[in-house]
Amino acid sequence: FSEMLSNPKLVLVQGALNVVMKQNVTLSCLSVSGSPPVRYTLFKHNQQVSALNRSDLTPALFTLTISSASDVGEYKCKAQYNISRGGKYSNSLNFTLIEPISKPVLSSPTSQAKKGQNVTLSCLSENGSLPITYLFFKGTQNISPQKTMQKREAAVIFLFIDSLSDFGTYKCKASNSFPNNTKYSNGFNFTLAEERSHSQPLIISLGLILLLLIIGFALAIPFFIIPLYKASE
């Protein structure tokens, strides 16, 4: 009767394919055609995980607990008659472990800026499942569209320092598919770069001239002033 068995269908009936540690998931395996009893076997990467016998046309339910990274990956089930060595295989379901993100770090190549200058801000979470979505703020105001990064690289925005109000506190936040997991970065402030005054070169020049006059006067004392003083005695 082996040829009468249809390929079983493997369905996720509890949980999600993106799983977190310690999460329970339940899989259902059923051949819709065939004559019971049927033996259903669950495999992960071709290694047997569990087996159940069904004496009627009800699905075999397999409950798994994701307790380590080795519990994720590709699962399949096989349906076969007890007296048969053959069997039919199902579709596969692939579980992916999602991890919480770490606190993002907000940084810039420069900490000083002046009005009229372009600057950049980078936000990066070193840990956590991809993709990661970033959002930038100044104070409590959102200043950019959200940026979703598929790779482990920083989200970057470009800013134009137009006025003194642009020197406030900036932050970013990061989130991924891990439930209830949003993290905010440190605060980052640009400081106003000191602009050189236009009068500085003139002051320096006048100082050098005065210094040269003092040195010249000191050098002239032995050669001119002292002889004149002696001649007048």
Short mmCIF file of C-alpha atoms in Angstrom, two decimals:
data_model
loop_
_atom_site.label_atom_id
_atom_site.label_comp_id
_atom_site.label_asym_id
_atom_site.label_seq_id
_atom_site.Cartn_x
_atom_site.Cartn_y
_atom_site.Cartn_z
CA PHE A 1 0.00 0.00 0.00
CA SER A 2 3.04 2.28 0.02
CA GLU A 3 2.17 3.76 -3.34
CA MET A 4 -1.20 4.94 -1.97
CA LEU A 5 0.43 7.34 0.48
CA SER A 6 0.58 10.93 -0.67
CA ASN A 7 3.48 13.17 0.17
CA PRO A 8 2.78 14.51 3.65
CA LYS A 9 2.45 18.21 4.28
CA LEU A 10 4.47 19.79 7.09
CA VAL A 11 2.74 22.83 8.58
CA LEU A 12 3.63 25.17 11.43
CA VAL A 13 0.60 25.30 13.75
CA GLN A 14 2.13 27.11 16.74
CA GLY A 15 4.97 29.63 16.89
CA ALA A 16 6.86 31.26 14.02
CA LEU A 17 9.70 30.44 11.67
CA ASN A 18 11.70 33.25 13.24
CA VAL A 19 12.21 31.91 16.74
CA VAL A 20 13.77 33.13 19.96
CA MET A 21 15.58 31.04 22.53
CA LYS A 22 13.36 28.90 24.82
CA GLN A 23 10.42 29.22 22.41
CA ASN A 24 8.06 26.30 21.76
CA VAL A 25 6.88 25.50 18.24
CA THR A 26 4.47 22.82 17.04
CA LEU A 27 4.60 21.14 13.64
CA SER A 28 1.83 19.15 12.00
CA CYS A 29 2.56 16.34 9.53
CA LEU A 30 -0.20 14.65 7.53
CA SER A 31 -0.67 12.59 4.37
CA VAL A 32 -4.16 13.40 3.10
CA SER A 33 -4.43 10.13 1.20
CA GLY A 34 -3.44 6.68 2.37
CA SER A 35 -4.73 3.93 4.62
CA PRO A 36 -3.92 4.10 8.34
CA PRO A 37 -2.02 3.19 10.35
CA VAL A 38 0.76 5.55 9.23
CA ARG A 39 4.06 6.24 10.89
CA TYR A 40 5.28 9.86 10.77
CA THR A 41 8.92 10.69 11.42
CA LEU A 42 10.32 14.20 11.88
CA PHE A 43 13.84 14.95 10.66
CA LYS A 44 16.20 17.88 11.09
CA HIS A 45 18.96 17.92 8.49
CA ASN A 46 18.31 14.21 7.80
CA GLN A 47 18.61 13.28 11.47
CA GLN A 48 15.60 11.75 13.15
CA VAL A 49 14.07 13.94 15.84
CA SER A 50 10.88 12.11 16.74
CA ALA A 51 8.34 9.57 15.39
CA LEU A 52 4.61 9.07 15.95
CA ASN A 53 2.12 6.43 14.80
CA ARG A 54 -1.38 7.42 13.70
CA SER A 55 -4.20 4.91 13.43
CA ASP A 56 -6.55 7.38 11.77
CA LEU A 57 -6.36 10.32 9.40
CA THR A 58 -5.35 12.83 12.06
CA PRO A 59 -2.04 14.73 11.79
CA ALA A 60 1.02 13.89 13.82
CA LEU A 61 1.88 16.86 16.03
CA PHE A 62 5.51 17.45 16.99
CA THR A 63 6.29 20.05 19.68
CA LEU A 64 9.84 21.36 19.83
CA THR A 65 11.61 23.66 22.27
CA ILE A 66 14.31 25.88 20.78
CA SER A 67 16.96 25.59 23.47
CA SER A 68 20.12 26.19 21.44
CA ALA A 69 21.31 27.33 18.02
CA SER A 70 21.52 23.68 16.93
CA ASP A 71 17.72 23.42 17.17
CA VAL A 72 17.15 25.77 14.24
CA GLY A 73 17.49 24.87 10.59
CA GLU A 74 15.57 22.76 8.10
CA TYR A 75 12.91 20.26 9.18
CA LYS A 76 11.06 17.63 7.11
CA CYS A 77 8.76 14.75 7.91
CA LYS A 78 8.29 11.32 6.35
CA ALA A 79 5.13 9.25 6.15
CA GLN A 80 5.29 5.47 5.78
CA TYR A 81 3.40 2.31 6.55
CA ASN A 82 4.74 0.31 9.43
CA ILE A 83 5.33 -2.66 7.17
CA SER A 84 7.06 -0.60 4.52
CA ARG A 85 10.68 0.34 4.15
CA GLY A 86 9.85 3.19 1.81
CA GLY A 87 8.05 6.40 2.53
CA LYS A 88 7.10 9.82 1.24
CA TYR A 89 8.77 13.07 2.31
CA SER A 90 7.14 16.41 2.99
CA ASN A 91 8.06 19.95 2.15
CA SER A 92 10.67 21.55 4.39
CA LEU A 93 10.33 24.29 7.01
CA ASN A 94 13.34 26.35 7.94
CA PHE A 95 13.63 27.94 11.39
CA THR A 96 15.85 30.95 11.99
CA LEU A 97 17.02 32.05 15.41
CA ILE A 98 16.54 35.75 16.11
CA GLU A 99 18.61 37.51 18.75
CA PRO A 100 18.09 40.83 20.54
CA ILE A 101 20.11 43.78 19.38
CA SER A 102 22.77 45.48 21.45
CA LYS A 103 22.66 49.17 22.34
CA PRO A 104 23.56 51.11 19.18
CA VAL A 105 26.51 53.48 19.12
CA LEU A 106 26.07 56.93 17.57
CA SER A 107 29.25 58.53 16.24
CA SER A 108 30.64 61.07 13.79
CA PRO A 109 34.08 61.59 12.20
CA THR A 110 34.13 65.04 13.78
CA SER A 111 32.88 66.34 17.10
CA GLN A 112 33.35 70.02 16.17
CA ALA A 113 31.44 71.89 13.51
CA LYS A 114 30.73 75.42 12.43
CA LYS A 115 27.79 77.06 10.72
CA GLY A 116 27.59 76.22 7.03
CA GLN A 117 29.33 72.84 7.43
CA ASN A 118 28.15 69.40 6.31
CA VAL A 119 28.51 66.59 8.89
CA THR A 120 27.61 62.90 9.11
CA LEU A 121 26.19 60.69 11.86
CA SER A 122 26.57 56.90 11.96
CA CYS A 123 24.49 54.45 14.03
CA LEU A 124 25.46 50.79 14.50
CA SER A 125 24.39 47.84 16.69
CA GLU A 126 27.24 45.34 16.88
CA ASN A 127 24.98 42.41 17.85
CA GLY A 128 21.50 41.22 16.97
CA SER A 129 19.71 39.44 14.16
CA LEU A 130 19.56 41.14 10.77
CA PRO A 131 17.91 43.10 9.31
CA ILE A 132 18.16 46.01 11.74
CA THR A 133 16.13 49.20 11.36
CA TYR A 134 17.60 52.53 12.49
CA LEU A 135 15.98 55.90 13.14
CA PHE A 136 17.73 59.20 13.97
CA PHE A 137 16.52 61.90 16.35
CA LYS A 138 17.45 65.40 17.45
CA GLY A 139 15.98 65.75 20.90
CA THR A 140 12.64 63.95 20.55
CA GLN A 141 12.12 64.89 16.89
CA ASN A 142 12.66 62.34 14.15
CA ILE A 143 15.10 63.78 11.58
CA SER A 144 15.32 60.98 9.00
CA PRO A 145 13.33 58.21 7.33
CA GLN A 146 13.97 54.81 8.90
CA LYS A 147 16.92 52.94 7.41
CA THR A 148 16.81 49.13 7.28
CA MET A 149 20.23 47.51 6.99
CA GLN A 150 20.46 43.97 5.62
CA LYS A 151 24.18 43.76 6.44
CA ARG A 152 26.18 44.44 9.60
CA GLU A 153 26.97 48.03 8.67
CA ALA A 154 26.15 51.43 10.07
CA ALA A 155 23.22 53.55 8.99
CA VAL A 156 24.50 56.99 7.98
CA ILE A 157 22.76 60.35 7.61
CA PHE A 158 24.10 63.67 6.36
CA LEU A 159 23.36 66.94 8.15
CA PHE A 160 23.88 70.59 7.29
CA ILE A 161 24.75 72.81 10.26
CA ASP A 162 22.72 75.89 9.45
CA SER A 163 22.28 77.61 12.81
CA LEU A 164 23.11 77.33 16.50
CA SER A 165 19.91 75.28 17.01
CA ASP A 166 21.59 72.46 15.05
CA PHE A 167 24.06 71.95 17.93
CA GLY A 168 21.55 70.02 20.08
CA THR A 169 21.71 66.41 21.28
CA TYR A 170 21.36 63.69 18.67
CA LYS A 171 20.36 60.05 19.25
CA CYS A 172 19.42 57.01 17.23
CA LYS A 173 17.36 53.92 17.95
CA ALA A 174 17.65 50.40 16.57
CA SER A 175 15.14 47.54 16.35
CA ASN A 176 14.83 44.15 14.72
CA SER A 177 12.31 41.29 14.58
CA PHE A 178 13.02 40.25 18.16
CA PRO A 179 9.82 41.07 20.08
CA ASN A 180 9.74 44.18 22.30
CA ASN A 181 13.35 44.96 21.51
CA THR A 182 14.15 48.61 20.80
CA LYS A 183 17.40 50.15 21.98
CA TYR A 184 18.48 53.82 22.05
CA SER A 185 22.02 55.04 21.57
CA ASN A 186 24.14 57.40 23.59
CA GLY A 187 23.58 61.11 23.05
CA PHE A 188 25.94 62.93 20.66
CA ASN A 189 26.60 66.67 20.58
CA PHE A 190 28.52 68.73 18.08
CA THR A 191 30.52 71.55 19.64
CA LEU A 192 30.94 74.89 17.91
CA ALA A 193 34.37 75.18 16.33
CA GLU A 194 36.10 78.46 17.21
CA GLU A 195 36.46 80.68 14.18
CA ARG A 196 39.65 82.71 13.94
CA SER A 197 39.04 86.43 14.26
CA HIS A 198 40.01 88.64 11.30
CA SER A 199 41.80 90.98 13.74
CA GLN A 200 44.18 88.25 14.93
CA PRO A 201 46.72 88.64 12.09
CA LEU A 202 46.80 92.46 12.63
CA ILE A 203 47.39 92.06 16.38
CA ILE A 204 50.17 89.55 15.74
CA SER A 205 51.81 91.89 13.19
CA LEU A 206 51.66 94.87 15.54
CA GLY A 207 53.13 92.75 18.33
CA LEU A 208 56.03 91.67 16.14
CA ILE A 209 56.71 95.28 15.08
CA LEU A 210 56.70 96.44 18.69
CA LEU A 211 59.04 93.59 19.64
CA LEU A 212 61.44 94.52 16.84
CA LEU A 213 61.41 98.17 17.94
CA ILE A 214 62.28 97.16 21.53
CA ILE A 215 65.10 94.92 20.29
CA GLY A 216 66.36 97.70 17.97
CA PHE A 217 66.30 100.23 20.81
CA ALA A 218 68.20 97.84 23.07
CA LEU A 219 70.84 97.30 20.41
CA ALA A 220 71.20 101.03 19.80
CA ILE A 221 72.01 101.87 23.43
CA PRO A 222 75.73 100.83 23.38
CA PHE A 223 76.42 102.45 20.00
CA PHE A 224 74.50 105.72 20.00
CA ILE A 225 72.90 106.66 23.29
CA ILE A 226 75.89 105.99 25.61
CA PRO A 227 78.45 107.88 23.38
CA LEU A 228 76.08 110.85 23.16
CA TYR A 229 75.67 110.88 26.94
CA LYS A 230 79.46 110.82 27.50
CA ALA A 231 80.02 113.59 24.96
CA SER A 232 77.61 115.87 26.76
CA GLU A 233 79.45 115.52 30.12
#
